[in-house]
């Protein structure tokens, strides 16, 4: 490679080209990602390129090429031994988002095979693996052949994502995190889609959250991200669909691992919160259509509602738990089986009126303080800790009435968590307009 005053000319030219707002070729993007992953391209040059992308953006074609370069930086999971169309789902993360716990058994009960690789939680949002691991004995580390066998026999398996998936994204994300370049829509889309595509599904449904508790604060940005991700998976020869959903308040009432498992079981039994049920039906309808199990979303919804009514979805969750070593008694005796907290404290409202605002992110952080989440990836979590939200947007509240119930095993966390919860609620005298849960749907 030619050198110009000690600088690698090709990388320099690519940075300059992007800084000037031109579109990069597939070769240039492959060269950058391969060189960065191998360590040949240093962090300082990649940081400059990231900042150029942040300001100049990327075309859909560039973003597809970036995504595929990151997919090819590691292993791709071969799901071809699983019969039928595999449909995955990805959520951009929210507070109280236990959707996968309900959705995975629900769609599996309707015949869509679920071969799910999930992550752990970090910061104010929780991860599916942590939630499932609050069920005593539940194992998320199945060997590959057992994972495939489980999906072919019972139709469902949920395991942890391995480090060999899209290593370029892992390295790039760490750099974005310290260079103020995380919140770039093409970089986010490439990052999410590279991991999802490497996990081997034939079709992917995205749940892009928007609002105070979400990564995408504005609905326009959320829609833009959703459309771009659907374009990327289609560009990769797969099928895609998306929902933009509200995260201006926690989803359902439970926030925290074992509390969320209990709420998921209630929902599978047909008794859960309306917003969680509705989101699962919306995402599930898209999944059934993509999986070829329904002609359209209306027909899909009928099958899903039926699987909830007959108990087939709950029974599929029991199959998942027992197949992965979990204590299946949790289905009928969740209170007795799941870890529960020693210290419970209500946080009262200081005034009467209607709940007009709940800062979901603060509720997520409060739950993390109580022990339910991780500040850094090496923190341990307390499966029993969390928050039960008792008042949601539009609800009437009297002075002194509890807004939430805090659950923890560490008394010292109660005060800071309570303060944060208090500051997250606003009460008004007029009944507010409650934001719509499903804001946009992008069908296949
Ligand atoms: N989640 C990801 O996986 N990547 C991003 O860039 C942002 C959120």
Short mmCIF file of C-alpha atoms and ligand atoms in Angstrom, two decimals:
data_model
loop_
_atom_site.label_atom_id
_atom_site.label_comp_id
_atom_site.label_asym_id
_atom_site.label_seq_id
_atom_site.Cartn_x
_atom_site.Cartn_y
_atom_site.Cartn_z
CA UNK A 1 0.00 0.00 0.00
CA UNK A 2 1.29 3.45 -0.92
CA UNK A 3 2.18 5.72 2.01
CA UNK A 4 1.63 9.47 2.16
CA UNK A 5 3.46 11.11 5.06
CA UNK A 6 3.11 7.86 7.00
CA UNK A 7 -0.62 7.55 6.25
CA UNK A 8 -2.14 4.58 4.43
CA UNK A 9 -3.36 6.26 1.23
CA UNK A 10 -6.30 3.98 0.46
CA UNK A 11 -7.92 4.36 3.88
CA UNK A 12 -7.21 8.09 3.78
CA UNK A 13 -8.93 8.36 0.39
CA UNK A 14 -11.97 6.42 1.57
CA UNK A 15 -12.33 8.67 4.61
CA UNK A 16 -11.97 11.77 2.41
CA UNK A 17 -14.49 10.45 -0.13
CA UNK A 18 -17.07 9.88 2.60
CA UNK A 19 -16.26 13.19 4.29
CA UNK A 20 -17.05 14.90 0.95
CA UNK A 21 -20.39 13.07 0.80
CA UNK A 22 -19.72 10.59 -2.01
CA UNK A 23 -21.04 7.05 -2.12
CA UNK A 24 -18.50 4.31 -1.35
CA UNK A 25 -18.24 1.20 -3.50
CA UNK A 26 -18.70 -2.34 -2.20
CA UNK A 27 -14.94 -2.92 -2.58
CA UNK A 28 -14.11 0.14 -0.50
CA UNK A 29 -16.51 -0.90 2.28
CA UNK A 30 -15.25 -4.51 2.24
CA UNK A 31 -11.67 -3.20 2.40
CA UNK A 32 -12.48 -1.03 5.45
CA UNK A 33 -14.38 -3.68 7.39
CA UNK A 34 -11.90 -6.47 6.64
CA UNK A 35 -8.93 -4.26 7.52
CA UNK A 36 -10.52 -2.98 10.71
CA UNK A 37 -11.54 -6.47 11.88
CA UNK A 38 -8.04 -7.85 11.32
CA UNK A 39 -6.45 -4.90 13.11
CA UNK A 40 -4.71 -3.54 9.99
CA UNK A 41 -6.78 -0.36 10.00
CA UNK A 42 -6.27 1.54 13.26
CA UNK A 43 -9.04 2.90 15.49
CA UNK A 44 -8.12 6.53 14.70
CA UNK A 45 -8.80 6.08 10.99
CA UNK A 46 -11.98 4.09 11.57
CA UNK A 47 -13.16 6.75 14.02
CA UNK A 48 -12.66 9.44 11.37
CA UNK A 49 -14.62 7.35 8.89
CA UNK A 50 -17.44 6.79 11.41
CA UNK A 51 -17.70 10.53 12.02
CA UNK A 52 -17.81 11.16 8.26
CA UNK A 53 -20.66 8.61 8.00
CA UNK A 54 -22.40 10.24 10.94
CA UNK A 55 -22.53 13.58 9.12
CA UNK A 56 -22.84 12.46 5.50
CA UNK A 57 -25.00 9.34 5.95
CA UNK A 58 -24.98 6.32 3.67
CA UNK A 59 -27.16 5.26 0.75
CA UNK A 60 -29.28 2.12 1.09
CA UNK A 61 -26.82 0.29 -1.16
CA UNK A 62 -23.84 1.34 0.95
CA UNK A 63 -25.67 0.30 4.11
CA UNK A 64 -26.47 -3.13 2.59
CA UNK A 65 -22.80 -3.53 1.64
CA UNK A 66 -21.68 -2.51 5.13
CA UNK A 67 -24.13 -5.00 6.65
CA UNK A 68 -22.96 -7.88 4.47
CA UNK A 69 -19.29 -7.05 5.10
CA UNK A 70 -20.02 -7.31 8.84
CA UNK A 71 -22.00 -10.57 8.38
CA UNK A 72 -19.00 -12.05 6.51
CA UNK A 73 -16.57 -10.96 9.25
CA UNK A 74 -17.71 -13.97 11.32
CA UNK A 75 -19.71 -17.18 11.24
CA UNK A 76 -23.23 -17.48 9.89
CA UNK A 77 -25.55 -19.98 11.53
CA UNK A 78 -26.81 -22.65 9.15
CA UNK A 79 -30.47 -23.30 9.90
CA UNK A 80 -31.06 -25.23 6.68
CA UNK A 81 -31.65 -28.45 8.67
CA UNK A 82 -34.74 -26.89 10.18
CA UNK A 83 -37.79 -27.65 8.12
CA UNK A 84 -40.10 -24.79 7.16
CA UNK A 85 -39.58 -21.03 6.92
CA UNK A 86 -37.67 -19.65 9.92
CA UNK A 87 -38.91 -16.23 11.01
CA UNK A 88 -36.95 -14.20 13.55
CA UNK A 89 -37.95 -11.07 15.42
CA UNK A 90 -35.80 -8.23 16.71
CA UNK A 91 -36.74 -5.48 19.12
CA UNK A 92 -34.63 -2.34 19.39
CA UNK A 93 -35.13 -2.58 23.15
CA UNK A 94 -37.52 -1.13 25.63
CA UNK A 95 -38.46 -1.07 29.29
CA UNK A 96 -40.59 -4.03 30.35
CA UNK A 97 -40.25 -5.52 26.87
CA UNK A 98 -40.90 -9.20 27.50
CA UNK A 99 -42.43 -9.63 24.03
CA UNK A 100 -40.17 -12.53 23.00
CA UNK A 101 -41.30 -14.60 26.01
CA UNK A 102 -44.88 -14.42 24.73
CA UNK A 103 -44.35 -14.15 20.99
CA UNK A 104 -41.90 -17.04 20.53
CA UNK A 105 -44.20 -19.75 21.98
CA UNK A 106 -47.25 -18.07 20.47
CA UNK A 107 -46.00 -18.21 16.87
CA UNK A 108 -44.41 -21.63 17.44
CA UNK A 109 -47.84 -22.87 18.55
CA UNK A 110 -49.15 -21.67 15.17
CA UNK A 111 -46.53 -23.65 13.25
CA UNK A 112 -43.73 -21.13 12.66
CA UNK A 113 -40.44 -22.68 13.82
CA UNK A 114 -38.62 -20.41 16.29
CA UNK A 115 -34.82 -20.78 16.32
CA UNK A 116 -34.01 -17.76 18.43
CA UNK A 117 -30.65 -16.35 19.41
CA UNK A 118 -31.02 -13.64 21.99
CA UNK A 119 -28.87 -11.28 24.00
CA UNK A 120 -28.46 -10.10 27.57
CA UNK A 121 -29.60 -6.76 28.88
CA UNK A 122 -27.39 -3.72 29.33
CA UNK A 123 -28.35 -0.38 30.89
CA UNK A 124 -32.02 0.48 31.21
CA UNK A 125 -33.40 -2.33 29.01
CA UNK A 126 -33.52 -6.02 29.87
CA UNK A 127 -32.45 -9.02 27.79
CA UNK A 128 -34.46 -12.12 26.94
CA UNK A 129 -31.73 -14.48 28.19
CA UNK A 130 -31.68 -12.88 31.64
CA UNK A 131 -35.46 -13.17 31.84
CA UNK A 132 -35.47 -16.85 30.87
CA UNK A 133 -32.59 -17.60 33.25
CA UNK A 134 -34.70 -16.36 36.16
CA UNK A 135 -36.59 -19.66 35.73
CA UNK A 136 -34.60 -22.10 37.90
CA UNK A 137 -32.57 -24.51 35.76
CA UNK A 138 -33.25 -22.83 32.40
CA UNK A 139 -30.17 -23.28 30.19
CA UNK A 140 -29.47 -20.94 27.27
CA UNK A 141 -26.29 -22.72 26.10
CA UNK A 142 -27.52 -25.56 23.91
CA UNK A 143 -24.99 -27.17 21.56
CA UNK A 144 -25.80 -26.45 17.91
CA UNK A 145 -27.16 -29.96 17.14
CA UNK A 146 -29.46 -29.86 20.19
CA UNK A 147 -30.65 -26.39 19.20
CA UNK A 148 -31.61 -27.62 15.71
CA UNK A 149 -33.13 -30.83 17.12
CA UNK A 150 -35.27 -28.84 19.57
CA UNK A 151 -36.67 -26.65 16.79
CA UNK A 152 -37.39 -29.69 14.61
CA UNK A 153 -39.10 -31.60 17.42
CA UNK A 154 -40.92 -29.08 19.62
CA UNK A 155 -40.77 -26.10 17.24
CA UNK A 156 -38.90 -23.74 19.54
CA UNK A 157 -35.50 -23.07 21.15
CA UNK A 158 -33.99 -19.89 22.60
CA UNK A 159 -30.22 -19.71 23.08
CA UNK A 160 -27.50 -17.12 23.59
CA UNK A 161 -25.85 -15.48 20.62
CA UNK A 162 -22.24 -16.60 20.20
CA UNK A 163 -19.22 -14.27 19.95
CA UNK A 164 -18.50 -15.59 16.46
CA UNK A 165 -21.53 -13.72 15.07
CA UNK A 166 -20.51 -10.50 13.25
CA UNK A 167 -17.28 -9.75 15.19
CA UNK A 168 -16.75 -6.62 13.04
CA UNK A 169 -19.94 -5.17 14.51
CA UNK A 170 -18.77 -5.85 18.06
CA UNK A 171 -15.49 -4.02 17.43
CA UNK A 172 -17.15 -1.21 15.51
CA UNK A 173 -19.86 -0.73 18.13
CA UNK A 174 -17.24 -0.40 20.88
CA UNK A 175 -15.57 2.34 18.82
CA UNK A 176 -18.88 4.09 18.09
CA UNK A 177 -19.64 4.04 21.79
CA UNK A 178 -16.57 6.17 22.59
CA UNK A 179 -16.63 8.41 19.50
CA UNK A 180 -20.21 9.77 19.73
CA UNK A 181 -21.25 7.92 16.57
CA UNK A 182 -23.80 5.44 17.95
CA UNK A 183 -26.90 7.37 16.91
CA UNK A 184 -26.46 7.20 13.15
CA UNK A 185 -29.39 5.45 11.45
CA UNK A 186 -27.33 3.57 8.78
CA UNK A 187 -24.79 2.46 11.39
CA UNK A 188 -27.55 1.24 13.72
CA UNK A 189 -29.36 -0.54 10.88
CA UNK A 190 -26.15 -2.21 9.68
CA UNK A 191 -25.25 -3.24 13.20
CA UNK A 192 -28.63 -4.81 14.01
CA UNK A 193 -29.13 -6.44 10.59
CA UNK A 194 -25.62 -7.93 10.45
CA UNK A 195 -26.25 -9.88 13.68
CA UNK A 196 -29.76 -10.90 12.66
CA UNK A 197 -28.78 -12.02 9.16
CA UNK A 198 -25.84 -14.02 10.53
CA UNK A 199 -28.32 -15.89 12.75
CA UNK A 200 -29.70 -17.59 9.64
CA UNK A 201 -33.46 -16.85 9.56
CA UNK A 202 -35.35 -16.68 6.26
CA UNK A 203 -37.39 -13.66 7.33
CA UNK A 204 -37.15 -11.04 10.07
CA UNK A 205 -39.78 -8.88 11.77
CA UNK A 206 -38.46 -5.73 13.47
CA UNK A 207 -40.08 -4.01 16.43
CA UNK A 208 -38.64 -0.49 16.42
CA UNK A 209 -39.50 1.34 19.62
CA UNK A 210 -39.96 5.06 19.79
CA UNK A 211 -40.43 7.46 22.68
CA UNK A 212 -38.83 8.43 25.96
CA UNK A 213 -37.74 4.89 26.92
CA UNK A 214 -36.40 4.03 23.46
CA UNK A 215 -33.20 4.43 21.56
CA UNK A 216 -35.11 6.26 18.81
CA UNK A 217 -36.75 9.20 20.55
CA UNK A 218 -38.56 10.52 17.46
CA UNK A 219 -41.17 8.61 15.49
CA UNK A 220 -39.74 9.85 12.16
CA UNK A 221 -36.31 8.41 13.02
CA UNK A 222 -37.88 5.16 14.16
CA UNK A 223 -39.79 4.83 10.88
CA UNK A 224 -36.67 5.63 8.90
CA UNK A 225 -34.73 2.93 10.80
CA UNK A 226 -37.56 0.41 10.35
CA UNK A 227 -37.75 1.04 6.58
CA UNK A 228 -34.01 0.83 6.20
CA UNK A 229 -33.77 -2.47 8.08
CA UNK A 230 -36.54 -3.97 5.97
CA UNK A 231 -34.71 -2.77 2.81
CA UNK A 232 -31.46 -4.35 4.06
CA UNK A 233 -32.95 -7.80 4.74
CA UNK A 234 -34.69 -7.70 1.35
CA UNK A 235 -31.38 -6.68 -0.24
CA UNK A 236 -29.87 -9.76 1.39
CA UNK A 237 -32.49 -11.93 -0.33
CA UNK A 238 -34.66 -12.48 2.77
CA UNK A 239 -38.11 -11.22 3.63
CA UNK A 240 -38.79 -8.50 6.18
CA UNK A 241 -41.51 -6.52 7.91
CA UNK A 242 -41.60 -4.05 10.80
CA UNK A 243 -43.70 -2.38 13.44
CA UNK A 244 -42.94 1.00 15.01
CA UNK A 245 -44.29 0.82 18.56
CA UNK A 246 -44.62 3.23 21.45
CA UNK A 247 -42.10 3.27 24.31
CA UNK A 248 -43.28 6.39 26.13
CA UNK A 249 -44.14 4.17 29.07
CA UNK A 250 -43.07 0.66 30.08
CA UNK A 251 -44.71 -2.19 28.17
CA UNK A 252 -47.14 -4.01 30.45
CA UNK A 253 -46.71 -3.55 34.19
CA UNK A 254 -43.68 -5.65 35.11
CA UNK A 255 -40.08 -4.50 34.76
CA UNK A 256 -37.37 -6.92 35.93
CA UNK A 257 -36.59 -10.51 35.12
CA UNK A 258 -38.75 -12.87 37.19
CA UNK A 259 -41.53 -10.26 37.38
CA UNK A 260 -41.59 -10.15 33.58
CA UNK A 261 -41.67 -13.95 33.31
CA UNK A 262 -44.79 -13.95 35.52
CA UNK A 263 -46.44 -11.33 33.33
CA UNK A 264 -45.53 -13.26 30.17
CA UNK A 265 -47.15 -16.41 31.61
CA UNK A 266 -50.29 -14.41 32.48
CA UNK A 267 -50.37 -13.08 28.92
CA UNK A 268 -49.98 -16.55 27.42
CA UNK A 269 -52.90 -17.58 29.64
CA UNK A 270 -54.95 -14.73 28.13
CA UNK A 271 -54.87 -12.62 31.29
CA UNK A 272 -51.96 -10.25 30.70
CA UNK A 273 -51.88 -6.50 30.05
CA UNK A 274 -53.66 -5.29 26.93
CA UNK A 275 -50.67 -3.42 25.44
CA UNK A 276 -48.37 -6.44 25.65
CA UNK A 277 -51.03 -8.71 24.15
CA UNK A 278 -51.71 -6.26 21.31
CA UNK A 279 -48.03 -5.86 20.44
CA UNK A 280 -47.57 -9.63 20.39
CA UNK A 281 -50.60 -10.05 18.14
CA UNK A 282 -49.34 -7.36 15.74
CA UNK A 283 -45.80 -8.75 15.51
CA UNK A 284 -47.06 -12.34 15.50
CA UNK A 285 -49.43 -11.62 12.59
CA UNK A 286 -46.54 -10.39 10.47
CA UNK A 287 -44.49 -13.45 11.49
CA UNK A 288 -47.23 -15.90 10.54
CA UNK A 289 -47.65 -14.28 7.13
CA UNK A 290 -43.88 -14.31 6.48
CA UNK A 291 -43.73 -17.91 7.68
CA UNK A 292 -46.44 -18.91 5.19
CA UNK A 293 -48.87 -19.94 7.95
CA UNK A 294 -51.49 -17.34 7.08
CA UNK A 295 -52.61 -15.61 3.89
CA UNK A 296 -52.86 -12.19 5.50
CA UNK A 297 -52.56 -10.50 8.91
CA UNK A 298 -56.31 -10.79 9.62
CA UNK A 299 -56.22 -14.57 9.17
CA UNK A 300 -52.99 -14.71 11.20
CA UNK A 301 -54.54 -12.81 14.10
CA UNK A 302 -57.41 -15.32 14.29
CA UNK A 303 -54.90 -18.20 14.60
CA UNK A 304 -52.90 -16.37 17.27
CA UNK A 305 -55.94 -15.48 19.36
CA UNK A 306 -57.05 -19.09 19.09
CA UNK A 307 -53.64 -20.35 20.30
CA UNK A 308 -53.97 -18.13 23.35
CA UNK A 309 -57.56 -19.21 23.99
CA UNK A 310 -56.93 -22.96 23.69
CA UNK A 311 -53.80 -22.89 25.86
CA UNK A 312 -51.62 -24.08 22.94
CA UNK A 313 -49.28 -21.07 23.30
CA UNK A 314 -48.85 -21.57 27.05
CA UNK A 315 -48.26 -25.25 26.53
CA UNK A 316 -45.56 -24.40 23.94
CA UNK A 317 -43.86 -22.20 26.53
CA UNK A 318 -43.94 -25.17 28.94
CA UNK A 319 -42.31 -27.33 26.22
CA UNK A 320 -39.56 -24.74 25.78
CA UNK A 321 -38.90 -24.54 29.51
CA UNK A 322 -38.81 -28.28 30.10
CA UNK A 323 -36.67 -28.95 27.00
CA UNK A 324 -34.07 -26.43 28.20
CA UNK A 325 -33.91 -27.78 31.76
CA UNK A 326 -36.13 -25.18 33.43
CA UNK A 327 -38.55 -25.87 36.27
CA UNK A 328 -41.82 -26.24 34.39
CA UNK A 329 -43.87 -25.87 37.58
CA UNK A 330 -43.38 -22.13 36.94
CA UNK A 331 -46.36 -22.29 34.56
CA UNK A 332 -48.87 -23.02 37.34
CA UNK A 333 -46.99 -21.82 40.42
CA UNK A 334 -44.83 -18.91 39.28
CA UNK A 335 -44.92 -17.27 42.73
CA UNK A 336 -43.49 -20.37 44.38
CA UNK A 337 -40.90 -21.20 41.73
CA UNK A 338 -39.44 -17.85 40.66
CA UNK A 339 -37.04 -15.92 42.90
CA UNK A 340 -38.83 -13.20 44.86
CA UNK A 341 -37.45 -10.11 46.59
CA UNK A 342 -37.26 -9.61 50.36
CA UNK A 343 -37.81 -5.84 50.30
CA UNK A 344 -40.93 -4.35 48.78
CA UNK A 345 -41.76 -0.66 48.89
CA UNK A 346 -44.54 1.41 47.35
CA UNK A 347 -43.77 4.81 45.83
CA UNK A 348 -46.77 7.10 46.46
CA UNK A 349 -48.07 9.91 44.27
CA UNK A 350 -47.57 13.37 45.76
CA UNK A 351 -50.71 14.74 44.10
CA UNK A 352 -54.09 13.75 42.71
CA UNK A 353 -54.94 13.87 39.02
CA UNK A 354 -54.17 11.88 35.88
CA UNK A 355 -50.83 10.35 34.93
CA UNK A 356 -49.68 12.51 32.01
CA UNK A 357 -46.06 11.40 31.64
CA UNK A 358 -43.88 8.45 32.64
CA UNK A 359 -40.24 8.64 31.67
CA UNK A 360 -39.77 4.97 30.80
CA UNK A 361 -36.01 5.30 30.64
CA UNK A 362 -35.93 6.46 34.27
CA UNK A 363 -38.12 3.50 35.27
CA UNK A 364 -35.62 1.23 33.49
CA UNK A 365 -32.68 2.86 35.28
CA UNK A 366 -34.51 2.62 38.64
CA UNK A 367 -35.06 -1.08 38.02
CA UNK A 368 -31.35 -1.45 37.22
CA UNK A 369 -30.48 0.30 40.51
CA UNK A 370 -32.69 -2.20 42.37
CA UNK A 371 -30.54 -4.98 40.88
CA UNK A 372 -32.51 -6.04 37.78
CA UNK A 373 -30.04 -4.76 35.20
CA UNK A 374 -26.36 -4.25 34.42
CA UNK A 375 -24.45 -0.98 34.30
CA UNK A 376 -21.52 -2.74 32.66
CA UNK A 377 -21.56 -6.06 30.85
CA UNK A 378 -19.75 -7.82 33.72
CA UNK A 379 -22.27 -6.84 36.44
CA UNK A 380 -24.37 -9.61 37.96
CA UNK A 381 -28.11 -9.21 38.15
CA UNK A 382 -30.70 -10.11 40.77
CA UNK A 383 -33.51 -12.02 39.01
CA UNK A 384 -35.99 -11.07 41.74
CA UNK A 385 -35.44 -7.31 41.53
CA UNK A 386 -37.58 -4.90 39.55
CA UNK A 387 -40.66 -2.72 39.51
CA UNK A 388 -44.36 -3.30 39.18
CA UNK A 389 -45.91 -0.25 37.55
CA UNK A 390 -49.31 0.35 39.13
CA UNK A 391 -50.27 3.54 37.29
CA UNK A 392 -49.91 4.03 33.56
CA UNK A 393 -50.56 6.96 31.23
CA UNK A 394 -54.11 8.31 31.51
CA UNK A 395 -54.83 6.53 34.82
CA UNK A 396 -56.46 8.48 37.65
CA UNK A 397 -54.42 8.72 40.84
CA UNK A 398 -55.12 10.05 44.33
CA UNK A 399 -52.52 11.72 46.50
CA UNK A 400 -50.72 9.01 48.51
CA UNK A 401 -51.82 6.21 46.18
CA UNK A 402 -48.91 4.00 45.01
CA UNK A 403 -47.51 4.66 41.55
CA UNK A 404 -45.24 1.62 41.54
CA UNK A 405 -44.03 -1.15 43.84
CA UNK A 406 -40.26 -1.55 44.11
CA UNK A 407 -38.81 -5.08 44.52
CA UNK A 408 -35.24 -5.64 45.69
CA UNK A 409 -32.97 -7.67 47.95
CA UNK A 410 -30.82 -4.64 48.71
CA UNK A 411 -32.41 -2.10 51.09
CA UNK A 412 -29.85 0.56 50.12
CA UNK A 413 -31.20 0.76 46.60
CA UNK A 414 -34.76 1.65 47.63
CA UNK A 415 -34.21 5.36 48.23
CA UNK A 416 -32.36 6.23 44.98
CA UNK A 417 -34.76 4.07 42.96
CA UNK A 418 -37.81 5.71 44.60
CA UNK A 419 -36.45 9.20 43.86
CA UNK A 420 -35.93 8.32 40.23
CA UNK A 421 -39.43 6.86 39.94
CA UNK A 422 -40.94 10.01 41.53
CA UNK A 423 -39.12 12.19 39.02
CA UNK A 424 -40.28 10.04 36.11
CA UNK A 425 -44.02 10.61 36.78
CA UNK A 426 -45.98 13.74 35.93
CA UNK A 427 -49.56 14.23 37.09
CA UNK A 428 -51.96 16.68 35.40
CA UNK A 429 -55.46 17.83 36.16
CA UNK A 430 -56.74 17.07 32.66
CA UNK A 431 -56.93 13.56 31.27
CA UNK A 432 -54.11 13.29 28.70
CA UNK A 433 -54.25 11.68 25.29
CA UNK A 434 -52.56 8.27 25.62
CA UNK A 435 -50.09 7.59 22.76
CA UNK A 436 -51.11 4.92 20.28
CA UNK A 437 -49.20 1.66 20.85
CA UNK A 438 -48.74 0.62 17.22
CA UNK A 439 -47.62 3.67 15.30
CA UNK A 440 -46.66 2.21 11.94
CA UNK A 441 -46.68 -1.19 10.27
CA UNK A 442 -44.46 -2.05 7.30
CA UNK A 443 -45.86 -5.22 5.77
CA UNK A 444 -43.95 -7.59 3.54
N1 LIG B 1 -28.36 -2.09 18.85
C1 LIG B 1 -27.40 -2.65 18.07
O1 LIG B 1 -27.26 -3.87 18.01
N2 LIG B 1 -26.60 -1.84 17.36
C2 LIG B 1 -26.71 -0.50 17.38
O2 LIG B 1 -25.95 0.17 16.71
C3 LIG B 1 -27.70 0.06 18.20
C4 LIG B 1 -28.51 -0.76 18.92
#
